[in-house]
XYZ file of N, CA, C and O in Angstrom:
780
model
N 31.426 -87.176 44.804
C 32.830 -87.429 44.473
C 33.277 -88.773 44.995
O 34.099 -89.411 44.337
N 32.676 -89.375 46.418
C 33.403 -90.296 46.741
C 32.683 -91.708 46.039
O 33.216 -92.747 45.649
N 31.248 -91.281 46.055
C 30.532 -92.742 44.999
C 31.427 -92.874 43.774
O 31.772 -93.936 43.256
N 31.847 -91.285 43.272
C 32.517 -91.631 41.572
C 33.568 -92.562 41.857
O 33.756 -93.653 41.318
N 34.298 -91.956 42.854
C 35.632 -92.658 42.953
C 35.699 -94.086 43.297
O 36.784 -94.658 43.192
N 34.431 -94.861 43.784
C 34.309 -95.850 43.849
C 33.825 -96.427 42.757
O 34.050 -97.632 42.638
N 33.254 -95.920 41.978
C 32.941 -97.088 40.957
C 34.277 -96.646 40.070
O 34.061 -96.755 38.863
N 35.204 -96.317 40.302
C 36.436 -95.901 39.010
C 37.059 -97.027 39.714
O 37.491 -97.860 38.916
N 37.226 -97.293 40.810
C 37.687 -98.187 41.689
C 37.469 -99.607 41.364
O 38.378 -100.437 41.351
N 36.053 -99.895 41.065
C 35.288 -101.147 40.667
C 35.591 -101.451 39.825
O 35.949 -102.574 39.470
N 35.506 -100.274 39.150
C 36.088 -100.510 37.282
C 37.303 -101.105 37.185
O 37.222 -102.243 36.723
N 38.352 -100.762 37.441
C 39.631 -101.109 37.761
C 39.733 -102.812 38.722
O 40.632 -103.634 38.543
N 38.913 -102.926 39.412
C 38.922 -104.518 39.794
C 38.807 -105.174 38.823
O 39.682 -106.020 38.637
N 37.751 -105.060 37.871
C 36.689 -105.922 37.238
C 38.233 -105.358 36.367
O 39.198 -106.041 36.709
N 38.502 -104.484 35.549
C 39.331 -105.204 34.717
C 40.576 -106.266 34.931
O 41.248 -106.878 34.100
N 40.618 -106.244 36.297
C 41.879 -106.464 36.729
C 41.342 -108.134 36.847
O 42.109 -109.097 36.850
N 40.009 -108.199 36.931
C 40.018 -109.862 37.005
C 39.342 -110.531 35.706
O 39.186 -111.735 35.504
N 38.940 -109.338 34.785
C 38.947 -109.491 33.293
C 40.030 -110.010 32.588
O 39.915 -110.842 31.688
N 41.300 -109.435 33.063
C 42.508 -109.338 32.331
C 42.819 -109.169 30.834
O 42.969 -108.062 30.318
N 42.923 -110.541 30.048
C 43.084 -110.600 29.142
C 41.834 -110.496 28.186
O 41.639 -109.912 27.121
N 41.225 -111.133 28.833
C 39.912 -111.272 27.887
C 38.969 -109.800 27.567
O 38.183 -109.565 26.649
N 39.366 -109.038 28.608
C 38.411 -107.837 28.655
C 39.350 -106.601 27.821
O 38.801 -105.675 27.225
N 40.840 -106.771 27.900
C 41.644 -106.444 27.565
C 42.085 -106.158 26.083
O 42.616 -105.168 25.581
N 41.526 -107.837 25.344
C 41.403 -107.824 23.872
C 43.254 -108.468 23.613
O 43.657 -108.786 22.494
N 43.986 -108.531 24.659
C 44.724 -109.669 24.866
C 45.600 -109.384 25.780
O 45.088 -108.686 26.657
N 47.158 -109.715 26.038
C 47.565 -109.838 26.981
C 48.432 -108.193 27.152
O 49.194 -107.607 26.383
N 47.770 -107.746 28.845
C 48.217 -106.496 28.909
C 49.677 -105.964 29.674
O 50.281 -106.597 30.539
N 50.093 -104.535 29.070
C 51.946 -104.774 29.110
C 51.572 -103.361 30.112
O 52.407 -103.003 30.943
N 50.547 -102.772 29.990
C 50.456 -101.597 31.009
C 49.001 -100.824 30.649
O 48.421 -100.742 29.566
N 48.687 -100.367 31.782
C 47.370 -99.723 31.983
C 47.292 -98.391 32.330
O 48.282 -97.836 32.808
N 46.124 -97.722 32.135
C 45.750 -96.501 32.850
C 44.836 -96.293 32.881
O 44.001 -97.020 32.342
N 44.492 -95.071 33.597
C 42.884 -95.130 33.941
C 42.587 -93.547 34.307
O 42.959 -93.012 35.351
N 41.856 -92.907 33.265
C 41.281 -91.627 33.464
C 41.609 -91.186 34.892
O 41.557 -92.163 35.638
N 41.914 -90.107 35.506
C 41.781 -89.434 37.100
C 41.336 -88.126 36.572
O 41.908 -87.686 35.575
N 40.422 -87.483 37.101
C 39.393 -85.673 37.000
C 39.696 -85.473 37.425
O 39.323 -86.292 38.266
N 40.768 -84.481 38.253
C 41.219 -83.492 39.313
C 40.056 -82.307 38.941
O 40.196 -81.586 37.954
N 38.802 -82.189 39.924
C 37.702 -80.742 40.337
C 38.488 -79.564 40.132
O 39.649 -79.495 40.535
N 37.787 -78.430 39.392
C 38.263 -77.223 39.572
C 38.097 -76.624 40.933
O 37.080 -76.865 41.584
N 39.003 -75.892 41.370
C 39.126 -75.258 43.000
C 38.603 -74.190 42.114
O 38.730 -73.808 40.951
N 37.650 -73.735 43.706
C 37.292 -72.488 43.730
C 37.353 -71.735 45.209
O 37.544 -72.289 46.292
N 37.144 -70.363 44.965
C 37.209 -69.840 46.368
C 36.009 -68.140 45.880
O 35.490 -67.715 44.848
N 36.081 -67.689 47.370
C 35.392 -66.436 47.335
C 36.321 -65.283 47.549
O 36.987 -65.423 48.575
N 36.561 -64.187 46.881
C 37.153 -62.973 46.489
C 36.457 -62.182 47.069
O 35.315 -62.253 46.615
N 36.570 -61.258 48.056
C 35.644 -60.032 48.145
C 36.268 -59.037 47.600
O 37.496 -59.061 47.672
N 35.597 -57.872 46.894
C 35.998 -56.951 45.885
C 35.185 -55.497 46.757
O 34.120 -55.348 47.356
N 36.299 -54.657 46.437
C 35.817 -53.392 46.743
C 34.781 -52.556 45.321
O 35.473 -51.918 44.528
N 33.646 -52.569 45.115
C 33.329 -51.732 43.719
C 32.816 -50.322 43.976
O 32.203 -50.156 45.031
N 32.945 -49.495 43.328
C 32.279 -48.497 42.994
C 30.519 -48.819 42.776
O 30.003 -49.707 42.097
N 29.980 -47.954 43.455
C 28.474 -48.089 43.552
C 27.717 -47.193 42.850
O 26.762 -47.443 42.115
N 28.270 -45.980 43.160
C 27.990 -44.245 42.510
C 29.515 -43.583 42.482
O 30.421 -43.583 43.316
N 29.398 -43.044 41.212
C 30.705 -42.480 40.539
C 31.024 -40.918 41.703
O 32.040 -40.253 41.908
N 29.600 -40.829 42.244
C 29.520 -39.438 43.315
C 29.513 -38.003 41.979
O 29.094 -38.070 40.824
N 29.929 -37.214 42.459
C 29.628 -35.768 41.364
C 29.508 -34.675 42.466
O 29.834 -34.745 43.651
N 28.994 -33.718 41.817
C 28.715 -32.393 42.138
C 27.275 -31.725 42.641
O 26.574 -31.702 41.630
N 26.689 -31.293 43.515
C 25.905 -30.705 43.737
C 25.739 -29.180 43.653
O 26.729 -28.510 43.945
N 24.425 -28.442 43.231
C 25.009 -27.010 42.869
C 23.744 -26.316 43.772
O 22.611 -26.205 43.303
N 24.053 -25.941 44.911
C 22.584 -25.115 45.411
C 22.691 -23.784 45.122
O 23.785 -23.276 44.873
N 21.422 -23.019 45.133
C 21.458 -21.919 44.139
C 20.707 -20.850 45.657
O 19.753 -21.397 46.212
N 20.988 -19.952 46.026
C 19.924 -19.238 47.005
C 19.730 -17.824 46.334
O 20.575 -16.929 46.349
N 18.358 -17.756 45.682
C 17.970 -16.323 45.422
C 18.467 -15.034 46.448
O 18.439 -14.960 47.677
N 18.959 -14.000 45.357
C 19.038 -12.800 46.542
C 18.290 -12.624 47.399
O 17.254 -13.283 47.312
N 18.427 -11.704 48.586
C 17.385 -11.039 49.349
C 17.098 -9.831 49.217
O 18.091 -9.265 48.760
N 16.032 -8.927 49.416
C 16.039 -7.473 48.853
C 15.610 -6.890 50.398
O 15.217 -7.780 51.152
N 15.627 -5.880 50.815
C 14.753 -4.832 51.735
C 14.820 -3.635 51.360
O 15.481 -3.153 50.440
N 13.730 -2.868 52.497
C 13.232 -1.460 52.064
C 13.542 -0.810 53.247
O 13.250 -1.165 54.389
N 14.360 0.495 52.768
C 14.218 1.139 54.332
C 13.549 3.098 53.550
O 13.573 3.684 52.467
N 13.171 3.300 54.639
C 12.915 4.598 54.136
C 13.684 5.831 54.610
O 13.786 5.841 55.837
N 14.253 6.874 54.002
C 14.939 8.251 54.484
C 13.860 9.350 53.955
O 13.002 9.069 53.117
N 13.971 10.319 54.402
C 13.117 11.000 54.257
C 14.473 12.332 53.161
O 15.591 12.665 53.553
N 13.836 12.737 51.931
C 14.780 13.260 50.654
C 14.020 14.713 50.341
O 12.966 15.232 50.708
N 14.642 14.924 49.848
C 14.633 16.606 49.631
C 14.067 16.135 48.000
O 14.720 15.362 47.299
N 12.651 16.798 47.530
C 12.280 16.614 46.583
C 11.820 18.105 45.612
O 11.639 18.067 44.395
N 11.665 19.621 46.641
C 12.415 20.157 46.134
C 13.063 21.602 46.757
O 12.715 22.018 47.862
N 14.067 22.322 45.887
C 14.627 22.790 46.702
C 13.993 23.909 47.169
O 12.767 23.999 47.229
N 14.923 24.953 47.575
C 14.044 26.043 48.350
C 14.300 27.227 47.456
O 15.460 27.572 47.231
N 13.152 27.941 46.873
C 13.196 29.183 45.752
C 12.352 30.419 46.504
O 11.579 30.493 47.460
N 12.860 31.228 45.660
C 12.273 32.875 46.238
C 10.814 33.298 45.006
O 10.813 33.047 43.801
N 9.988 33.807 45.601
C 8.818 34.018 44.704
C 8.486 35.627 45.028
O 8.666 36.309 46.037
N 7.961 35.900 43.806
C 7.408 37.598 43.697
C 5.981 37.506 43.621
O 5.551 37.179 42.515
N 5.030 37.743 44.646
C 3.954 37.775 44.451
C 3.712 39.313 44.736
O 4.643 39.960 45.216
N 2.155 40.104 44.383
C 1.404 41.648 43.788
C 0.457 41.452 44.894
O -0.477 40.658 45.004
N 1.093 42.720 46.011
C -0.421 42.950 47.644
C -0.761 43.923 46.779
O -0.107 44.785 46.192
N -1.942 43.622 46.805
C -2.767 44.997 46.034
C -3.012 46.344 47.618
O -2.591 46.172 48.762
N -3.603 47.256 47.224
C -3.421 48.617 47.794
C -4.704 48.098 49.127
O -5.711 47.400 49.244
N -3.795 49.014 49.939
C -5.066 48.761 51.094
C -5.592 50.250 50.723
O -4.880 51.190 50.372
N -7.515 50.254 50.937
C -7.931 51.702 50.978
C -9.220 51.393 52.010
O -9.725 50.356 52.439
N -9.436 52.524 52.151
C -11.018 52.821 53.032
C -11.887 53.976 52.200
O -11.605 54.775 51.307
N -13.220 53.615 53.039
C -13.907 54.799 52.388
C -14.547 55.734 53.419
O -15.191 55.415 54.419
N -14.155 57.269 52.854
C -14.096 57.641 53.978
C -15.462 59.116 53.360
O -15.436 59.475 52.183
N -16.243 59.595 54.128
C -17.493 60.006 53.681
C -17.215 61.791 53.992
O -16.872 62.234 55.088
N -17.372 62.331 53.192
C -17.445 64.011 53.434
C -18.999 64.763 52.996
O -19.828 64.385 52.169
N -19.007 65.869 53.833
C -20.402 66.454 53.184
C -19.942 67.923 52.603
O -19.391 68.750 53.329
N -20.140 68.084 51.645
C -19.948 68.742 50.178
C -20.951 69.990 49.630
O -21.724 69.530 48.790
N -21.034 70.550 49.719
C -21.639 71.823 49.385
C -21.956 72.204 48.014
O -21.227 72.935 47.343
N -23.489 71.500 47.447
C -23.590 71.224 46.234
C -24.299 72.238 45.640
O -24.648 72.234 44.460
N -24.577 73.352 46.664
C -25.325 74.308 45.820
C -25.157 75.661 46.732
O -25.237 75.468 47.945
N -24.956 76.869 46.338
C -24.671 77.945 47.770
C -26.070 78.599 48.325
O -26.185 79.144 49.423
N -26.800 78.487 47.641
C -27.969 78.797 47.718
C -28.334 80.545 47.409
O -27.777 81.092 46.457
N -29.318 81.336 48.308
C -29.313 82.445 47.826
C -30.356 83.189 47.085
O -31.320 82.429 47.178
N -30.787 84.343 46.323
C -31.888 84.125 45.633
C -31.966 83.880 44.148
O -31.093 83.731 43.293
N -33.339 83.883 44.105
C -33.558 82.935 42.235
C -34.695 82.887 42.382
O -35.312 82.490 43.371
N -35.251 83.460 40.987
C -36.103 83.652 40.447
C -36.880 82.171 40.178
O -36.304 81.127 39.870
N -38.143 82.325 40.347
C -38.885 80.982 39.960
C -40.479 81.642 39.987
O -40.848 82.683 40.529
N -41.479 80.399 39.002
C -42.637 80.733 38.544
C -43.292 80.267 39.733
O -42.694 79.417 40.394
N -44.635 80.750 40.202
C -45.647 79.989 41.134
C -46.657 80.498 40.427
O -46.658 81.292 39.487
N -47.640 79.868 41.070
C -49.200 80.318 40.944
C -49.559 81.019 42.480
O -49.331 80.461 43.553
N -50.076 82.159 42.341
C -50.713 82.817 43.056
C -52.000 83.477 42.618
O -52.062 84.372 41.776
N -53.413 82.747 43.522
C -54.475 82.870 42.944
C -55.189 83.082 41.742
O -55.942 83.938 41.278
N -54.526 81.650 41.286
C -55.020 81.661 40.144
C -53.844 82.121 39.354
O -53.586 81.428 38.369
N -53.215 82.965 39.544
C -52.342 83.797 38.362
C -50.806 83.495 38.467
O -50.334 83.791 39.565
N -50.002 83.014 37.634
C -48.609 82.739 37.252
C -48.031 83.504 37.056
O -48.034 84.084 35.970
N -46.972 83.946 38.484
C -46.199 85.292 38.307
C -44.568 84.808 39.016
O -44.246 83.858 39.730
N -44.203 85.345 38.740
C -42.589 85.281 38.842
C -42.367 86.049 39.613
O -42.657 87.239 39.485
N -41.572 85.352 40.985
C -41.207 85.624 41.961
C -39.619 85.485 42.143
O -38.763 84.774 41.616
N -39.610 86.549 43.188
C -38.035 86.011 43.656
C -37.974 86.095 45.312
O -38.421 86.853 46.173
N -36.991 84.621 45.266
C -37.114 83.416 46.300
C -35.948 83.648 47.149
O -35.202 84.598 46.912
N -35.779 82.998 47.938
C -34.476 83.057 48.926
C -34.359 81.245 49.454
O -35.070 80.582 50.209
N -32.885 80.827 48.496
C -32.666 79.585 49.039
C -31.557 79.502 49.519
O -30.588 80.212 49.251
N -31.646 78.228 50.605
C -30.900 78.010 51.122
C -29.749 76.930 50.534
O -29.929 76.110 49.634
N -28.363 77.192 51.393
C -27.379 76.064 50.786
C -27.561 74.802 50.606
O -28.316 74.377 51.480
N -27.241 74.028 49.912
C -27.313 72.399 50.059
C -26.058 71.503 49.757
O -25.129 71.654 48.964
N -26.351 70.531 50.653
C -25.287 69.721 51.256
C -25.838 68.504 50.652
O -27.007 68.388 50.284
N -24.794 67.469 50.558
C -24.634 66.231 50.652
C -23.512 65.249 50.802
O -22.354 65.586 50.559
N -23.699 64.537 51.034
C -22.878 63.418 51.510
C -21.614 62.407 50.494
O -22.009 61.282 50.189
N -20.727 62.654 50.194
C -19.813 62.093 49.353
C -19.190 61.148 49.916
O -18.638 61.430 50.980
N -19.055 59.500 49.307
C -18.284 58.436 49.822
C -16.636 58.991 48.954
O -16.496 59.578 47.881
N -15.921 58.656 49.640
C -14.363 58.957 49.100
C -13.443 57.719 49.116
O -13.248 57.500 50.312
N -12.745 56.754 48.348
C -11.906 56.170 48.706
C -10.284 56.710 48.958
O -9.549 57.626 48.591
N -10.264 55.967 49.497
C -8.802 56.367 49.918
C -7.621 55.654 50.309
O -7.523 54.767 51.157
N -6.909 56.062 49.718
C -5.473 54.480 49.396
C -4.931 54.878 51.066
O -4.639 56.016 51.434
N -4.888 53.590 51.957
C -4.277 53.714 53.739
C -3.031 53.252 52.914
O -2.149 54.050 53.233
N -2.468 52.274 51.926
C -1.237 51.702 51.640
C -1.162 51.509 50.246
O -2.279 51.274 49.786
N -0.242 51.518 49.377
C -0.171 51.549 47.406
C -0.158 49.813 47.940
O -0.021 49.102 48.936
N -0.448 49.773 46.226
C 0.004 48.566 45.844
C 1.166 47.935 45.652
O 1.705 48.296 44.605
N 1.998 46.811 46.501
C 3.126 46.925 46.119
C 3.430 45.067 46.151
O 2.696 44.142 46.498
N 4.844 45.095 45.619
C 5.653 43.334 45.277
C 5.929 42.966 46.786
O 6.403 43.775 47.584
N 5.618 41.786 47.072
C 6.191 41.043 48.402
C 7.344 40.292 47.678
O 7.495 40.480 46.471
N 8.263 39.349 48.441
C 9.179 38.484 48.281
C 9.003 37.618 49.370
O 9.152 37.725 50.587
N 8.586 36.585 48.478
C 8.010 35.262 49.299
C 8.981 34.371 49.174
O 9.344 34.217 48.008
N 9.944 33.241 50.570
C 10.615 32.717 50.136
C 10.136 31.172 50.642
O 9.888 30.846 51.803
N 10.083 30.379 49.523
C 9.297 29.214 49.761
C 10.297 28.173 50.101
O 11.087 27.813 49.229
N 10.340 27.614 51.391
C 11.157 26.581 51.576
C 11.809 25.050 50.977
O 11.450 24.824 49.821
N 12.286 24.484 51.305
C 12.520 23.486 50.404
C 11.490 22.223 50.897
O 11.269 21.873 52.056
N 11.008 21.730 49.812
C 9.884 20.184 50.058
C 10.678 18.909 50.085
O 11.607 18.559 49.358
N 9.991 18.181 51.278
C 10.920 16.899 51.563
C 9.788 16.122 52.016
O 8.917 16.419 52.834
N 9.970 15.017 51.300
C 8.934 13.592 51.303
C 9.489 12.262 51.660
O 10.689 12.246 51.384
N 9.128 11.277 52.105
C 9.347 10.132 52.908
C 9.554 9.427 51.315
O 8.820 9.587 50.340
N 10.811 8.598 51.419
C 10.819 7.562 50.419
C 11.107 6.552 50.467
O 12.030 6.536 51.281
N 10.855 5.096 49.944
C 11.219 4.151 50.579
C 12.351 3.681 49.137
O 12.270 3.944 47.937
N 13.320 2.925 49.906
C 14.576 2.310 48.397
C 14.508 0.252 49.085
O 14.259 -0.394 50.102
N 14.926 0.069 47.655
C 14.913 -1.106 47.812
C 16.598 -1.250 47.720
O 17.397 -0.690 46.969
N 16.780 -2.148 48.703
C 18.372 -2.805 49.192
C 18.530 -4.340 49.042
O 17.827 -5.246 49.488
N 19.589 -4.370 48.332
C 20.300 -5.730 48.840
C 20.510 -6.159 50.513
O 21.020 -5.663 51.517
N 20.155 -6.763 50.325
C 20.158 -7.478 51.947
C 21.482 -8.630 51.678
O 22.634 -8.443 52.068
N 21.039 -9.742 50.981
C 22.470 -10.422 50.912
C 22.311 -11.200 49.089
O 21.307 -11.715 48.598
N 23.562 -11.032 48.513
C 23.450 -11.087 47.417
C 23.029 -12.598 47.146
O 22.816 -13.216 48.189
N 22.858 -13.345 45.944
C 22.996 -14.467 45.657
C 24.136 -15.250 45.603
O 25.181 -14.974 45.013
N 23.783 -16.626 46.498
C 24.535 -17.887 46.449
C 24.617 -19.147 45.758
O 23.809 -20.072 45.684
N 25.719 -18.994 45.287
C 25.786 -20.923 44.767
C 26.997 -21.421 45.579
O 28.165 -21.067 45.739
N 26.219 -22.363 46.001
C 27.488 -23.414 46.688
C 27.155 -24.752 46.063
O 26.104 -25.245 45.654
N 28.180 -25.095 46.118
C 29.052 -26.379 45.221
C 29.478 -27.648 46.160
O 30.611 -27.645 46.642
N 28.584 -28.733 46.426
C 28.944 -29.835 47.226
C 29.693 -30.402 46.638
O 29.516 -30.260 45.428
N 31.110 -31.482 47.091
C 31.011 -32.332 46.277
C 30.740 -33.602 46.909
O 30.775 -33.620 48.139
N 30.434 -34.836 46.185
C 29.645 -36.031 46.863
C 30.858 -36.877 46.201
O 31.216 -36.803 45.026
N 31.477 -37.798 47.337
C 32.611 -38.433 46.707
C 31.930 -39.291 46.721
O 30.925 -39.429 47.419
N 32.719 -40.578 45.339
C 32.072 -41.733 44.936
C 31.657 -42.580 46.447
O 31.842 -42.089 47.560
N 31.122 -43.812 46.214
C 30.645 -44.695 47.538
C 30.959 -45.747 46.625
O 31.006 -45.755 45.395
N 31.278 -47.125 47.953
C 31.758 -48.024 47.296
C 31.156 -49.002 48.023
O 30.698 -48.812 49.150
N 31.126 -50.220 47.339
C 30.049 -51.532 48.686
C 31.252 -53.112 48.118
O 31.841 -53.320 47.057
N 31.202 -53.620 48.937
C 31.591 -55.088 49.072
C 30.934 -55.560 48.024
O 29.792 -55.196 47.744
N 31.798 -56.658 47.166
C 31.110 -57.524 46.548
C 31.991 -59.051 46.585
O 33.213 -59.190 46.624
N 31.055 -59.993 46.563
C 31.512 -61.315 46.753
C 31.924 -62.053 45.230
O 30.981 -62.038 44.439
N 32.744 -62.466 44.896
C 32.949 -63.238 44.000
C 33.561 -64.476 43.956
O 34.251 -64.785 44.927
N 33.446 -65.320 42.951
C 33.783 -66.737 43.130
C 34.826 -66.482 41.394
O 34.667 -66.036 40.258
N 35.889 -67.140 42.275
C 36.615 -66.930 41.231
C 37.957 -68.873 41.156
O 38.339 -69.579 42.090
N 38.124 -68.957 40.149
C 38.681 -70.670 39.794
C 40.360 -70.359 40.478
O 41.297 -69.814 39.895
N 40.337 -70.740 41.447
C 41.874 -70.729 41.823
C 42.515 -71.693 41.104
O 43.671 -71.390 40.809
N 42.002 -73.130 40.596
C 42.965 -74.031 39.942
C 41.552 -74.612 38.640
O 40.356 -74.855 38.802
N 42.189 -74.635 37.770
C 41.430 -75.206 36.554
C 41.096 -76.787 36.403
O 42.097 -77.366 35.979
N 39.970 -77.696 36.623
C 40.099 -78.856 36.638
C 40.798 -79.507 35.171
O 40.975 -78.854 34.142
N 41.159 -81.044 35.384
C 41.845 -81.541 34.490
C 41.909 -82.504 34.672
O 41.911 -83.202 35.686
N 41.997 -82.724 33.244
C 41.982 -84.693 33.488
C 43.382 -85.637 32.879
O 43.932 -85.419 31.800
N 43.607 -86.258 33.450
C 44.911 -86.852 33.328
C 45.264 -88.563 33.651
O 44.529 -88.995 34.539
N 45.964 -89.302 33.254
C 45.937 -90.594 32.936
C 47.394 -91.209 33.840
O 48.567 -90.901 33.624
N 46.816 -92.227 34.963
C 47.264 -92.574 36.257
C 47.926 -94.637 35.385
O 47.467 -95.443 34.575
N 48.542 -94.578 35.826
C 49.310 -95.806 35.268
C 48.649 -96.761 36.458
O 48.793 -96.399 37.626
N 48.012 -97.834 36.191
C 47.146 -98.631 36.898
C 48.313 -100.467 36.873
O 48.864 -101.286 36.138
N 48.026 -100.105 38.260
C 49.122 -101.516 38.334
C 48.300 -102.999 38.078
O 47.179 -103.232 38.529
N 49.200 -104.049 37.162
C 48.110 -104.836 36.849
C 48.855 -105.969 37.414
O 50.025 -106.072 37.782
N 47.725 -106.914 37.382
C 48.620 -107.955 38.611
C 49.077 -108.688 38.291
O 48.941 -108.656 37.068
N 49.930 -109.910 38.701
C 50.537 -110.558 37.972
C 49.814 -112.041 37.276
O 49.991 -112.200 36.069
N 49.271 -112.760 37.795
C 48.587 -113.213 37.049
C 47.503 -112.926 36.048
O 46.552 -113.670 35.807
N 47.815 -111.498 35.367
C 47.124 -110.963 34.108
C 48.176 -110.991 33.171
O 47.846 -111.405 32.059
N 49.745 -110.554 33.368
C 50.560 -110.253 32.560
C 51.058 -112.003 32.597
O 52.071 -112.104 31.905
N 50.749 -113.031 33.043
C 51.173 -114.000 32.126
C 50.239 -114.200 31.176
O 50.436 -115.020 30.279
C-alpha cells in the first residue's frame, strides 16, 4: 500500500512538472484516482454442529421360575372285591361199614363161595372251608400333589427415551465491514502550470 501510494505520488509530480505539455494543453483543474481498501474484520459465530435428536433404549423383559408344589389330583373313594378267606380242614369219613359178604376164593384147587367178615373203612377227606365270605372294601385314595415349576415376570420391558440436545462450536468468519471504492481527489496544480 505504501509503495502504491508513492508512485500515485510520483505520478502527480511528473505531471505537475509536465504541465501543459503532458496535459494536451493548459490545465484549469485536476484529479487523480484515490482506492479506499475494503475493511475487513473477524465475526465469531455460534453454529449448530448436530441438530441432537432422540435416543430409544429398549431392555428385554426378565422371566423367572419358582416352584409350588399343586394338587394334581383330587382325593376319590374306590370299591375294590376281598375275595373269601377259607382253609382246608381234613375229616376221616366212614366209606364203607363193613360186616359180612359173600365173595369167591379158591380153596384147593376148588372155587367156592364163602362168607367173609369185613371190617369198616375209613378215609381221609380234605374240606374247604369259608373262615370269612367274600366281600366290597371302600378304599379312599388321597389326593396327588406334584412339584411344579411357573414361569414369572421378574421385571417387565423397558424403553427409555434420551434426549440429546443439539451442540454447537465457534466459528470464525471474515466478514467486509466497509466496501472498497474508488473516488476522484482534486489535485492542486501549481502555478506556474496554469499560466
Amino acid at each position: 500500500m505504501i509503495r502504491k501510494s508513492s508512485a500515485s505520488l510520483a505520478a502527480v509530480a511528473m505531471l505537475a512538472s509536465v504541465c501543459e505539455t503532458a496535459a494536451g494543453g493548459r490545465a484549469l483543474e485536476c484529479y487523480e484516482p484515490t482506492h479506499r481498501p475494503a475493511l475487513y474484520d473477524t465475526v465469531y459465530e455460534d453454529v449448530m454442529v448436530s441438530p441432537g435428536g432422540q435416543v430409544v433404549d429398549y431392555d428385554a423383559p426378565i422371566y423367572g421360575t419358582y416352584q409350588s408344589v399343586d394338587q394334581i389330583a383330587p382325593p376319590r373313594v374306590a370299591y375294590e372285591a376281598v375275595p373269601a378267606v377259607t382253609r382246608t380242614v381234613y375229616h376221616t369219613v366212614k366209606v364203607d361199614d363193613g360186616g359180612y359178604a359173600w365173595e369167591w376164593r379158591v380153596i384147593h384147587g376148588r372155587k367156592v363161595l364163602c362168607k367173609v367178615w369185613r371190617k369198616a373203612r375209613y378215609t381221609r377227606v380234605a374240606e374247604t372251608v369259608v373262615v370269612q365270605p367274600e366281600r366290597v372294601r371302600r378304599v379312599v385314595q388321597p389326593a396327588e400333589y406334584e412339584a411344579v415349576a411357573h414361569e414369572v415376570l421378574v421385571r417387565p420391558h423397558q424403553v427409555r427415551i434420551r434426549e440429546i440436545p443439539p451442540s454447537y462450536g465457534t466459528v470464525a468468519r471474515r466478514v467486509v465491514v466497509r466496501e472498497g471504492s474508488t473516488s476522484w481527489r482534486r489535485v492542486h496544480i501549481p502555478r506556474h502550470c496554469q499560466d
